[in-house]
C-alpha positions as CSV (number, residue, x, y, z in Angstrom):
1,X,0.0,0.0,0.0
2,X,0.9,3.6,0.1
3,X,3.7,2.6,-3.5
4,X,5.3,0.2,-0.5
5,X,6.5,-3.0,-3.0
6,X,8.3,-5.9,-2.0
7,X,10.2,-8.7,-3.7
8,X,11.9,-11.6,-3.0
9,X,15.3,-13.3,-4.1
10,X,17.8,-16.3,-3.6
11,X,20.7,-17.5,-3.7
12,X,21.5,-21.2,-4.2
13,X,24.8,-22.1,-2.2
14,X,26.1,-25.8,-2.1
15,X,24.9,-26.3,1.6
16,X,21.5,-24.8,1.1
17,X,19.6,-22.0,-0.2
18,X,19.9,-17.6,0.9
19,X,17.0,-16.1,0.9
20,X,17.0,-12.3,0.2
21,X,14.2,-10.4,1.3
22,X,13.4,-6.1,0.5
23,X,11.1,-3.7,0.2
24,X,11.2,0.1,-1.5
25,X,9.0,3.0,-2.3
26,X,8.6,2.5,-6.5
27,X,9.1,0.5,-8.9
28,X,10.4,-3.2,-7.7
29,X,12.0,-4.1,-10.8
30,X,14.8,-1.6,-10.1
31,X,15.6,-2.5,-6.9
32,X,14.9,-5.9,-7.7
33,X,17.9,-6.0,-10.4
34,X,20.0,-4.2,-8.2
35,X,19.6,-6.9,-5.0
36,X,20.2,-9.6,-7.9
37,X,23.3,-8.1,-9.7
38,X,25.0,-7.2,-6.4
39,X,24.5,-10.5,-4.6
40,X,25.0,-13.2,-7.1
41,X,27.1,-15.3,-5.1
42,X,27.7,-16.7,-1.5
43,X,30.7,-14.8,-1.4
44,X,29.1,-11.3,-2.3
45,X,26.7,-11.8,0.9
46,X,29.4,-13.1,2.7
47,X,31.2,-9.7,2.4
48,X,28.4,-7.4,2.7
49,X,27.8,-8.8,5.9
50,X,31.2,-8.0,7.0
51,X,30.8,-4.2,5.9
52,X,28.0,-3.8,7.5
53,X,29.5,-5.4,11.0
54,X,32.3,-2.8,10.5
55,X,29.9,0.2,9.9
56,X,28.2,-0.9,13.0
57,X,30.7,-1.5,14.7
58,X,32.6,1.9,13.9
59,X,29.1,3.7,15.7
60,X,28.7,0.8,18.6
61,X,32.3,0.6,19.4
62,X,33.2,3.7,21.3
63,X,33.9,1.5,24.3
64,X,35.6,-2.0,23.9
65,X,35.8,-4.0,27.7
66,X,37.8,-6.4,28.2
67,X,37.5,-7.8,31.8
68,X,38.2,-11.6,31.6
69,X,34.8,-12.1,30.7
70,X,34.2,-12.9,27.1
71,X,30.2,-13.0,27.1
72,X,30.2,-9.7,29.2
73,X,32.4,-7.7,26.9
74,X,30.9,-8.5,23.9
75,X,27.7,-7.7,25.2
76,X,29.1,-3.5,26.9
77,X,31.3,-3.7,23.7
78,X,28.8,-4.5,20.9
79,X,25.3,-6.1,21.7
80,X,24.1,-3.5,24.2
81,X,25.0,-0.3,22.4
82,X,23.5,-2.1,19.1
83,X,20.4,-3.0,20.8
84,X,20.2,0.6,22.5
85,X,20.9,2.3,18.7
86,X,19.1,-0.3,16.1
87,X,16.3,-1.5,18.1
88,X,15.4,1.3,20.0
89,X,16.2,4.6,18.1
90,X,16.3,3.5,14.6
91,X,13.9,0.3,13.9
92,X,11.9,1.1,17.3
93,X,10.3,-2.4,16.9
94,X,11.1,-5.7,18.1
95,X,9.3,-9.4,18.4
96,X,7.1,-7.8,21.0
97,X,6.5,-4.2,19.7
98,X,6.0,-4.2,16.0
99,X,5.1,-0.3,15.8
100,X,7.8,1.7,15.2
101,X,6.0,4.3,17.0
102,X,8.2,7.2,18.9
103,X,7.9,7.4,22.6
104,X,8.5,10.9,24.2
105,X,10.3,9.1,26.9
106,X,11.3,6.3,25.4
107,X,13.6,7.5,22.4
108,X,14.8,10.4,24.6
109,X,16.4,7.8,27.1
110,X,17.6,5.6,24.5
111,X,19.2,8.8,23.0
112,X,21.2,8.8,26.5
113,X,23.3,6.1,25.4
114,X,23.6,7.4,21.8
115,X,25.0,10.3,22.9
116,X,28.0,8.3,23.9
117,X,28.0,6.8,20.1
118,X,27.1,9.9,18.1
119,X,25.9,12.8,20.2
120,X,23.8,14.2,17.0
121,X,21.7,11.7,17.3
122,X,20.8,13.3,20.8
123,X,20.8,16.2,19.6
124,X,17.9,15.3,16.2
125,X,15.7,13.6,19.3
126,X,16.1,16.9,22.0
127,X,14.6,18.0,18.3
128,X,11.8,15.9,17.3
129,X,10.4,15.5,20.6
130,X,10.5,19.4,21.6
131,X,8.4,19.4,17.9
132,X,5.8,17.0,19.5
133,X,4.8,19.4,22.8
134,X,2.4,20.8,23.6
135,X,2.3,24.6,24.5
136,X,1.3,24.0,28.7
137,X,4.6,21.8,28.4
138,X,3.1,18.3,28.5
139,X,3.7,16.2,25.6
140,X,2.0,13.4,23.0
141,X,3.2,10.2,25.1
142,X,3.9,8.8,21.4
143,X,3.7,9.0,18.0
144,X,3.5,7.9,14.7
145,X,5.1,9.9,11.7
146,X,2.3,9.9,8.9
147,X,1.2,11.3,5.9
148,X,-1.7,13.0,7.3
149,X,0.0,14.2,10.2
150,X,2.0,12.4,13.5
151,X,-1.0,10.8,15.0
152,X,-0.6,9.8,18.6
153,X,-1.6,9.9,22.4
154,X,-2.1,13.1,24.4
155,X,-2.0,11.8,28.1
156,X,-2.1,13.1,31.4
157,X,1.4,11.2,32.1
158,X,3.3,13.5,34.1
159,X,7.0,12.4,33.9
160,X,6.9,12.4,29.8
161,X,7.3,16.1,29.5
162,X,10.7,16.1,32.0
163,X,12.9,14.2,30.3
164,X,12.9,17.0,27.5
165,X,15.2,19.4,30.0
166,X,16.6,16.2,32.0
167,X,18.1,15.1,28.4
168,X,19.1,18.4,27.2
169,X,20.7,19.3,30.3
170,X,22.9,16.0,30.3
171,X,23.4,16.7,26.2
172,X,25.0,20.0,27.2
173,X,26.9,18.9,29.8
174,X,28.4,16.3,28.0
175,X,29.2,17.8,24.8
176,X,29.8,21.4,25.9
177,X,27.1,22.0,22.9
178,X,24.8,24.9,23.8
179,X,23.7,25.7,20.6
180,X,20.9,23.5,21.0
181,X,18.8,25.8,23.3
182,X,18.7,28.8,20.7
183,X,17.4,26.2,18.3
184,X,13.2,27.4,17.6
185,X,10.7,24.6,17.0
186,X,7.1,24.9,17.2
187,X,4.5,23.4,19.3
188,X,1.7,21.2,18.8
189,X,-1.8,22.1,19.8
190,X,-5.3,20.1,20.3
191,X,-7.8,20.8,22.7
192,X,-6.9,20.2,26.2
193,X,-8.4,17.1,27.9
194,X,-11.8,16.9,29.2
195,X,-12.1,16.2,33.2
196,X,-13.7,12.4,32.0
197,X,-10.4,12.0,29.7
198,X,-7.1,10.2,30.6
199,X,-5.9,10.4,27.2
200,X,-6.9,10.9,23.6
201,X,-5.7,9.3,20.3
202,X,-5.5,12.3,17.6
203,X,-3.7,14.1,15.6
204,X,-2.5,17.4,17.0
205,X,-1.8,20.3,14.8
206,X,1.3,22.4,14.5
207,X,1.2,25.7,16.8
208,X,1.4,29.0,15.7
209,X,4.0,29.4,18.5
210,X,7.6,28.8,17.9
211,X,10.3,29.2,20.9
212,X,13.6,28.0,21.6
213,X,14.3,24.6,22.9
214,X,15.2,26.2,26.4
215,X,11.6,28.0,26.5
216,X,10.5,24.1,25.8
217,X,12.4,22.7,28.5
218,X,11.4,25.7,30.8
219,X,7.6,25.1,30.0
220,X,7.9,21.2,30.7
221,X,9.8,22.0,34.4
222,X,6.8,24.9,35.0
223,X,4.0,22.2,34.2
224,X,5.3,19.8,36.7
225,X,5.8,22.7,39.9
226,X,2.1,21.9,41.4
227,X,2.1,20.0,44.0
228,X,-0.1,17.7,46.2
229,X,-1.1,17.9,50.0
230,X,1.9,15.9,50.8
231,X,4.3,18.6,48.9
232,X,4.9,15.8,46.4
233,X,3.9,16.5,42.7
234,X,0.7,14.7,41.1
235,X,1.2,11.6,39.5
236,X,-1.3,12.7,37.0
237,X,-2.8,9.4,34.8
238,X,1.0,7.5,35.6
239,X,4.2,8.3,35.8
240,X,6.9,6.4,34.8
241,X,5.1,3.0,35.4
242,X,2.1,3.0,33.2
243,X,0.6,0.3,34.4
244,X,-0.3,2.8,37.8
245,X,-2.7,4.8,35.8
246,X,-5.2,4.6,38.7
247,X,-3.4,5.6,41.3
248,X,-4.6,9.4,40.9
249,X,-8.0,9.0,38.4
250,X,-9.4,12.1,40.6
251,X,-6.2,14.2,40.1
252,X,-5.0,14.0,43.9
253,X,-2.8,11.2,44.0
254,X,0.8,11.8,44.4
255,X,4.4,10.2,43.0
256,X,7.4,9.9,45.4
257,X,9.4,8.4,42.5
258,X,8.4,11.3,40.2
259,X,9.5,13.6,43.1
260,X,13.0,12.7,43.4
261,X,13.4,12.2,39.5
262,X,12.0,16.1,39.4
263,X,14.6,17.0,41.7
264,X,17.1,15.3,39.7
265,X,15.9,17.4,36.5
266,X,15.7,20.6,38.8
267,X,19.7,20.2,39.4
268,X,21.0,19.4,36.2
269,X,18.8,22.5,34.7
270,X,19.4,25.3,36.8
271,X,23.1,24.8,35.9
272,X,21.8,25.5,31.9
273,X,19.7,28.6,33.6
274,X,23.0,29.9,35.0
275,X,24.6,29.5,31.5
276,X,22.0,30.8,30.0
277,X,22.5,34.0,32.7
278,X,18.9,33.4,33.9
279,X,20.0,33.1,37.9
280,X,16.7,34.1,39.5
281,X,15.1,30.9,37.6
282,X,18.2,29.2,38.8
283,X,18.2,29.9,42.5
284,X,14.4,29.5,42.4
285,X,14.4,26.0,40.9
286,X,17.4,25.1,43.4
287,X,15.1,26.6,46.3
288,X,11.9,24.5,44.8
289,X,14.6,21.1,44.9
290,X,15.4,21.6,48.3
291,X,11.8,22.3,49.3
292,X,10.4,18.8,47.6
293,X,13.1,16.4,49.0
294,X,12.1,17.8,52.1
295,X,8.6,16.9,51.6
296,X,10.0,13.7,50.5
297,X,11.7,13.0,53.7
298,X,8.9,14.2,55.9
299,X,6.0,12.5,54.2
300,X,7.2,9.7,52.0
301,X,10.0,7.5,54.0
302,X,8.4,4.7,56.2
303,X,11.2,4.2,58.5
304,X,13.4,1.3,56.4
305,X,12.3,3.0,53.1
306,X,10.6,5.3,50.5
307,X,7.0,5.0,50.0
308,X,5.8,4.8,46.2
309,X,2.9,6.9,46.0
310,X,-0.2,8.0,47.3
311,X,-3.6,7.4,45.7
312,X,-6.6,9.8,45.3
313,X,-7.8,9.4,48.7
314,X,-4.2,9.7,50.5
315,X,-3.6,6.0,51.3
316,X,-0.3,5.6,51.1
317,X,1.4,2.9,48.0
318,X,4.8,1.2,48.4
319,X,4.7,1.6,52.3
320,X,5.9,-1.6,54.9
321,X,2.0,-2.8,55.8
322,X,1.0,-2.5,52.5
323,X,-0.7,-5.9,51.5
324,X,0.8,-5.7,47.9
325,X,3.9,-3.7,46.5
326,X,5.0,-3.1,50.4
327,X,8.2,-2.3,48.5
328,X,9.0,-0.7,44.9
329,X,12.5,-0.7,43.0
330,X,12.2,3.5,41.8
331,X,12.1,5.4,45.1
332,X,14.5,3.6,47.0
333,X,17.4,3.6,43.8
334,X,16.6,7.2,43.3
335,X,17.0,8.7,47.0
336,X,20.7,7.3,46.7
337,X,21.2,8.9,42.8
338,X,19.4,12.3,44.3
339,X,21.0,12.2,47.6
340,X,24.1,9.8,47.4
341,X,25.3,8.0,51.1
342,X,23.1,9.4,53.7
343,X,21.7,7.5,56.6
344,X,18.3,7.4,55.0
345,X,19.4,6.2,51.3
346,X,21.6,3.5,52.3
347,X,18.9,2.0,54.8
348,X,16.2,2.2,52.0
349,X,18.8,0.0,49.3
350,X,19.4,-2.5,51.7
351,X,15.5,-3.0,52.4
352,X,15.5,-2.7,48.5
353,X,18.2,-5.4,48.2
354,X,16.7,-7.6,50.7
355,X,13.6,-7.9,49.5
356,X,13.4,-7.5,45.7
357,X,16.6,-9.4,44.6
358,X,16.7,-13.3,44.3
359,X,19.7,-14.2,44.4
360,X,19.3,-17.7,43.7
361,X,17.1,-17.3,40.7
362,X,19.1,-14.4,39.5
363,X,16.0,-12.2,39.4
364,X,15.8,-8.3,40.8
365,X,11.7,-7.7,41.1
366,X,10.4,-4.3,40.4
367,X,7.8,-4.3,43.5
368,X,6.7,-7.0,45.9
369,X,4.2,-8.6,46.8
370,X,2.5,-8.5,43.4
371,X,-0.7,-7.2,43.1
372,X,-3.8,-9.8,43.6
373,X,-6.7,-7.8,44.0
374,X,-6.0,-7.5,48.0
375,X,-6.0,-3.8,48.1
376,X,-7.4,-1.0,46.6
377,X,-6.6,-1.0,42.8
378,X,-3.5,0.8,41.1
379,X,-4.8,0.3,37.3
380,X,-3.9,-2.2,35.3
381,X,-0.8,-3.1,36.3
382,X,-3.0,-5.1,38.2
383,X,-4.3,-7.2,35.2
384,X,-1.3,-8.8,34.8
385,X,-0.8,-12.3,36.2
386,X,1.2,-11.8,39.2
387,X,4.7,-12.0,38.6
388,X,4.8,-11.3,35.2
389,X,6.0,-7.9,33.8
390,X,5.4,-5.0,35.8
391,X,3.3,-6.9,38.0
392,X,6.2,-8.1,40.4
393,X,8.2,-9.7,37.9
394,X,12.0,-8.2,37.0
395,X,11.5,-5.4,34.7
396,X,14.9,-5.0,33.3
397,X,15.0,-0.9,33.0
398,X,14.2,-0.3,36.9
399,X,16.6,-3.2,38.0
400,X,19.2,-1.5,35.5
401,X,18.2,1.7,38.1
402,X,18.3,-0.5,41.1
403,X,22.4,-0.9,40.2
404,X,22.4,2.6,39.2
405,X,21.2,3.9,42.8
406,X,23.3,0.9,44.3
407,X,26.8,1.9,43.0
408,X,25.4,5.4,44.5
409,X,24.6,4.4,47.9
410,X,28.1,2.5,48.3
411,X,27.0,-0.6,47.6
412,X,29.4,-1.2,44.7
413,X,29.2,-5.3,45.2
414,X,25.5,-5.1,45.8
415,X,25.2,-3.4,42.7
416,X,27.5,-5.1,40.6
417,X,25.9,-8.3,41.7
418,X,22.7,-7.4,40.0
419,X,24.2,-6.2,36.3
420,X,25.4,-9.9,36.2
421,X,21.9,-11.4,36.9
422,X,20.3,-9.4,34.7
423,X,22.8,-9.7,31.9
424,X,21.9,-12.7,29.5
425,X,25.4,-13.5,28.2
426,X,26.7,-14.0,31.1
427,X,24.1,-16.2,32.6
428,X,23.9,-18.4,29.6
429,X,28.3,-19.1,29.8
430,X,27.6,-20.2,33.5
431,X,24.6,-21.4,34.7
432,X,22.4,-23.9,32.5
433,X,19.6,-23.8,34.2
434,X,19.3,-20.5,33.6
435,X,19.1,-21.8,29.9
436,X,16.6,-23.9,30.3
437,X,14.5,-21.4,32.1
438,X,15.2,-17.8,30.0
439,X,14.3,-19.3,26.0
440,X,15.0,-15.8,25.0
441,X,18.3,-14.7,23.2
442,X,21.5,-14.3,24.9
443,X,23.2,-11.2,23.0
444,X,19.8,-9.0,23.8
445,X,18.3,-8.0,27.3
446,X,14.3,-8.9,27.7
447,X,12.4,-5.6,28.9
448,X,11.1,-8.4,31.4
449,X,11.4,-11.4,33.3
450,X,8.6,-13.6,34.9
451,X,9.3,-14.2,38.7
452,X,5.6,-16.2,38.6
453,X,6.0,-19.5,40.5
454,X,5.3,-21.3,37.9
455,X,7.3,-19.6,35.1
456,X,10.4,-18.4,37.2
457,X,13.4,-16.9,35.1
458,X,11.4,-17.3,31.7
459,X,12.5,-13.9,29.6
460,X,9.7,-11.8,28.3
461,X,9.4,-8.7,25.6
462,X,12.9,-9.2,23.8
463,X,14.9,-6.8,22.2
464,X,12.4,-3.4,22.7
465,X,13.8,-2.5,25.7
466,X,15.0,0.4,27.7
467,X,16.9,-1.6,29.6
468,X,20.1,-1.6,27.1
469,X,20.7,1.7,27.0
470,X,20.6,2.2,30.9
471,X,22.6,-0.7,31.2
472,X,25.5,0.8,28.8
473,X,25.1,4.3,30.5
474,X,25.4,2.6,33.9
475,X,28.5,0.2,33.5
476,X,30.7,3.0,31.7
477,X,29.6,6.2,34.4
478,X,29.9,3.8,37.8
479,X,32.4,1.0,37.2
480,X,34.8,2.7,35.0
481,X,33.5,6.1,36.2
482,X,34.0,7.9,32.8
483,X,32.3,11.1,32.3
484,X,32.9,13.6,30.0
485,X,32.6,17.5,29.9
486,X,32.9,18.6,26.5
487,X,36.5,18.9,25.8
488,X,37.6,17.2,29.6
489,X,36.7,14.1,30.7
490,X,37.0,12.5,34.3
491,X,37.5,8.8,35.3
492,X,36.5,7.6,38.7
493,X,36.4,4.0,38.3
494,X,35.3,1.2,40.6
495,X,36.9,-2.1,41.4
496,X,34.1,-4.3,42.6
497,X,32.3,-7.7,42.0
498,X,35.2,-9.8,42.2
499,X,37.3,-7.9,39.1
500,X,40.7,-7.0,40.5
501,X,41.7,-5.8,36.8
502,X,40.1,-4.3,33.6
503,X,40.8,-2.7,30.7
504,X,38.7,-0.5,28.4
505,X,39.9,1.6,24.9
506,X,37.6,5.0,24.5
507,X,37.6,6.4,21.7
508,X,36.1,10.2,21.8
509,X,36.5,13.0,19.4
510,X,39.4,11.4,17.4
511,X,41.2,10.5,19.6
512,X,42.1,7.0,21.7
513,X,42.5,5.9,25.2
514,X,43.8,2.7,26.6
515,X,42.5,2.8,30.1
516,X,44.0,-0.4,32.7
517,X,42.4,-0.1,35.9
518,X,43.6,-2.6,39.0
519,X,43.2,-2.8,42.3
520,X,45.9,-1.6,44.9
521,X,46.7,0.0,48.1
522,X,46.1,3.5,47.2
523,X,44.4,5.1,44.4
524,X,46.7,6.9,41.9
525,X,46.8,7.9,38.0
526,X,49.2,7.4,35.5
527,X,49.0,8.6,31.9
528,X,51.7,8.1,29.1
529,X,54.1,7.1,31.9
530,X,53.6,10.8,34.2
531,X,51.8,10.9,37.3
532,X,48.9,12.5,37.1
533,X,45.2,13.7,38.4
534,X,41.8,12.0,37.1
535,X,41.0,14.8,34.4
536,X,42.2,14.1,31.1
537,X,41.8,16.6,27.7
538,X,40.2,15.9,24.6
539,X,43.1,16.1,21.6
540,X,42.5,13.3,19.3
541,X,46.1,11.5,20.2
542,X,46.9,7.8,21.3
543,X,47.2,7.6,25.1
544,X,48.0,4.6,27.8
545,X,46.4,5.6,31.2
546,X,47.2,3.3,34.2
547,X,44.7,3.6,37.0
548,X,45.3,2.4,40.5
549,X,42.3,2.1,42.4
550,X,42.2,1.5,46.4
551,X,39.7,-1.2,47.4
């Protein structure tokens, strides 16, 4: 349909038969001859699939690991930036999620990890998703790119919106590129949502009004400043966890995750509003982050951790008498990645550690004890068996955050513990069980996996995941501590899980690093055979960097 035509080809080899498969916008017959005239042989296929493993892995292979562990380092090496870039930002589809539809969130986390691939690509997604706002800073929760115009949802989620200025912020940070707030894009427009209406499949028009990206990101933080009667902000018709969407159907109910991950966004933007000399907005968004994490600590921590939420009526989700999800993954990882080591954080991951990962099974649970229809009802997270997906079973992207929040808390082993579980390639080289259990691929992480009694450790949802690029963004920022700062980067990395020695080549902006980090009595840096500190300049040469690090 639509002048879409498709064809089919062969290739007879003397151990079987190559099917070619394509599709084009035209005429087939060209394409057609072209497919048949380039591949005519075994051999021709043979070597086209080498280019294209080159070209891929000239984009994927910014960092190459090498810690003794062959499974693991092909998968931070090759598999998970692939998965993070191909799957997610390009082909958005997978066995489980045949759309190709953009996410507002979705494609702007994924475009996290392609920053550290190609940072344009970060850039062309700040882009296309400030083009799909709307003018009181909330967002289409996704979208489809057609001829008539992008038809999508308009939602009351209230996290979609944030990671517009959460993104930008960490694109401007790490490439030093502040041209991409002067950039002006315009605004979609519909009619706002009636009071009866969670969300609305349309498609929105184009705004008259055109502003710079940092007016977007400004408009998306000013939507989300109204808060609750517990000083926490409104979890709207979800938050980050869809499946919640009737936690707050009278527009009362509150979000403890969304709280801190507003006070993360609050941070990392009022150091653009200083760049972009707007201090009053600065100090006033600092003042706003202070404010809410002490609402956070006053009304949402239960003594050995942080509640999830509050529904409509103020009953209180994610709390230690709770008959389902006493305990949730987000809150708990994201006090320690707000608020690093305190008292409170570290208490809250070890209740988080306790009683969400298996150790035995290899399984890190989102929430627990599922939802069963004991208590009052969250949405339809609820309709899932319990167990399975969100619904008590591992979904991969939080326990990706449960590390994250981990490694900042401390709890370096803890942390490290659960990349290993979660990681496929690993478990498949070790434990055959495992095997037996998982049926999914080993080179791809599952966006879930079941922790139902009957169906422990089976993958779910392959391939369309969040949980790659997370991953990626988590092993290279916490265990080898890289970050960069446009034209400086720092290394701060860890020695834990076992791994007394690694080694990693970067390769940023032309130039090449070959990083050996050990364990030792006392931490210390060495670069091209000089002592030095742990910041290191962009100047597209060949260096050898020794790193010492005290455990």
């Amino acid at each position: 349909t639509g002048g879409i035509s498709a064809f089919l080809s062969r290739v007879e080899t003397s151990g079987g038969v190559i099917f070619l498969l394509g599709a084009c916008s035209g005429a087939s017959e060209r394409l057609y001859e072209h497919i048949c005239s380039r591949f005519c042989t075994p051999e021709d296929i043979k070597n086209e699939f080498e280019r294209y493993a080159e070209r891929c892995e000239a984009l994927c292979g910014n960092f190459v690991f090498s810690t003794g562990n062959s499974a693991r380092d092909a998968m931070l090496s090759f598999y998970l930036p692939y998965q993070a870039l191909y799957t997610r930002m390009l082909a958005r589809t997978g066995l489980y999620q045949s759309s190709g539809a953009y996410g507002f969130r979705d494609q702007l986390q994924d475009s996290l990890a392609a920053m550290r691939m190609k940072p344009e690509l970060t850039k062309v997604q700040l882009y296309r998703s400030a083009a799909h706002q709307f003018t009181d800073g909330t967002a289409m929760h996704w979208w489809h790119f057609t001829r008539g115009g992008d038809r999508g949802v308009r939602s009351r989620c209230s996290d979609d919106y944030l990671w517009l200025p959460y993104v930008c912020a960490r694109y401007i940070d790490y490439t030093g590129d502040e041209t991409v707030l002067s950039a002006h894009i315009y605004y979609r427009e519909s009619p706002h949502l009636a009071d009866s209406e969670n969300e609305r499949y349309e498609i929105p028009q184009r705004s008259e009004l055109c502003e710079d990206m940092y007016s977007h990101c400004i408009r998306a933080i000013e939507h989300a400043l109204v808060f609750g009667e517990h000083g926490l902000p409104f979890i709207g018709s979800c938050d980050w966890n869809d499946g919640m969407n009737a936690v707050g159907d009278d527009g009362r109910g509150e979000s403890v995750w969304l709280a801190f991950f507003l006070a993360m966004t609050l941070a990392d933007f009022s150091v653009v509003c200083d760049k972009r000399g707007d201090t009053d907005r600065s100090a006033r968004y600092r003042d706003i982050r202070e404010k809410l994490l002490l609402s956070v600590n006053e009304n949402a921590y239960g003594g050995d951790r942080y509640l999830r939420a509050y529904f409509d009526n103020g009953t209180p989700l994610g709390a230690a008498d709770c008959a389902e999800c006493a305990i949730d993954i987000l809150p708990q990882a994201f006090s320690a990645i707000v608020s690093g080591k305190t008292k409170r954080t570290k208490t809250a991951l070890h209740t988080m550690y306790d009683n969400l990962f298996d150790s035995d099974n290899g399984i890190m649970c989102l929430l627990a004890p599922s939802f069963d229809r004991r208590a009052q009802y969250p949405g339809y997270i609820a309709g899932y068996v319990p167990g399975i997906r969100e619904n008590g079973g591992q979904y991969t992207h939080a326990a990706v955050w449960a590390a994250w929040g981990l490694f900042e808390g401390g709890m370096c082993d803890a942390a490290f513990n659960i990349l290993c579980a979660i990681d496929p390639a690993e478990r498949y080289d070790s434990d055959s069980h495992f095997i037996d259990c998982y049926l999914n691929e080993p080179y791809a992480l599952s966006g879930d996996v079941y922790y139902n009694r009957d169906h422990i450790g089976r993958g779910g949802w392959s391939h369309y995941t969040g949980a790659a690029a997370w991953y990626y963004g988590v092993y290279i920022s916490e265990v080898l501590g890289f970050e960069l700062h446009g034209t400086v980067f720092t290394l701060n990395p860890k020695i834990c899980g076992g791994i007394e020695h690694f080694r990693t080549i970067i390769k940023v902006d032309g130039g090449v690093w070959h990083i050996s980090v050990s364990s030792g009595d006392k931490t210390g840096y060495i670069s091209d055979g000089k002592i030095v500190n742990n910041v290191f300049h962009l100047d597209k040469s060949e260096h050898f960097i020794e790193i010492t690090v005290e455990k």
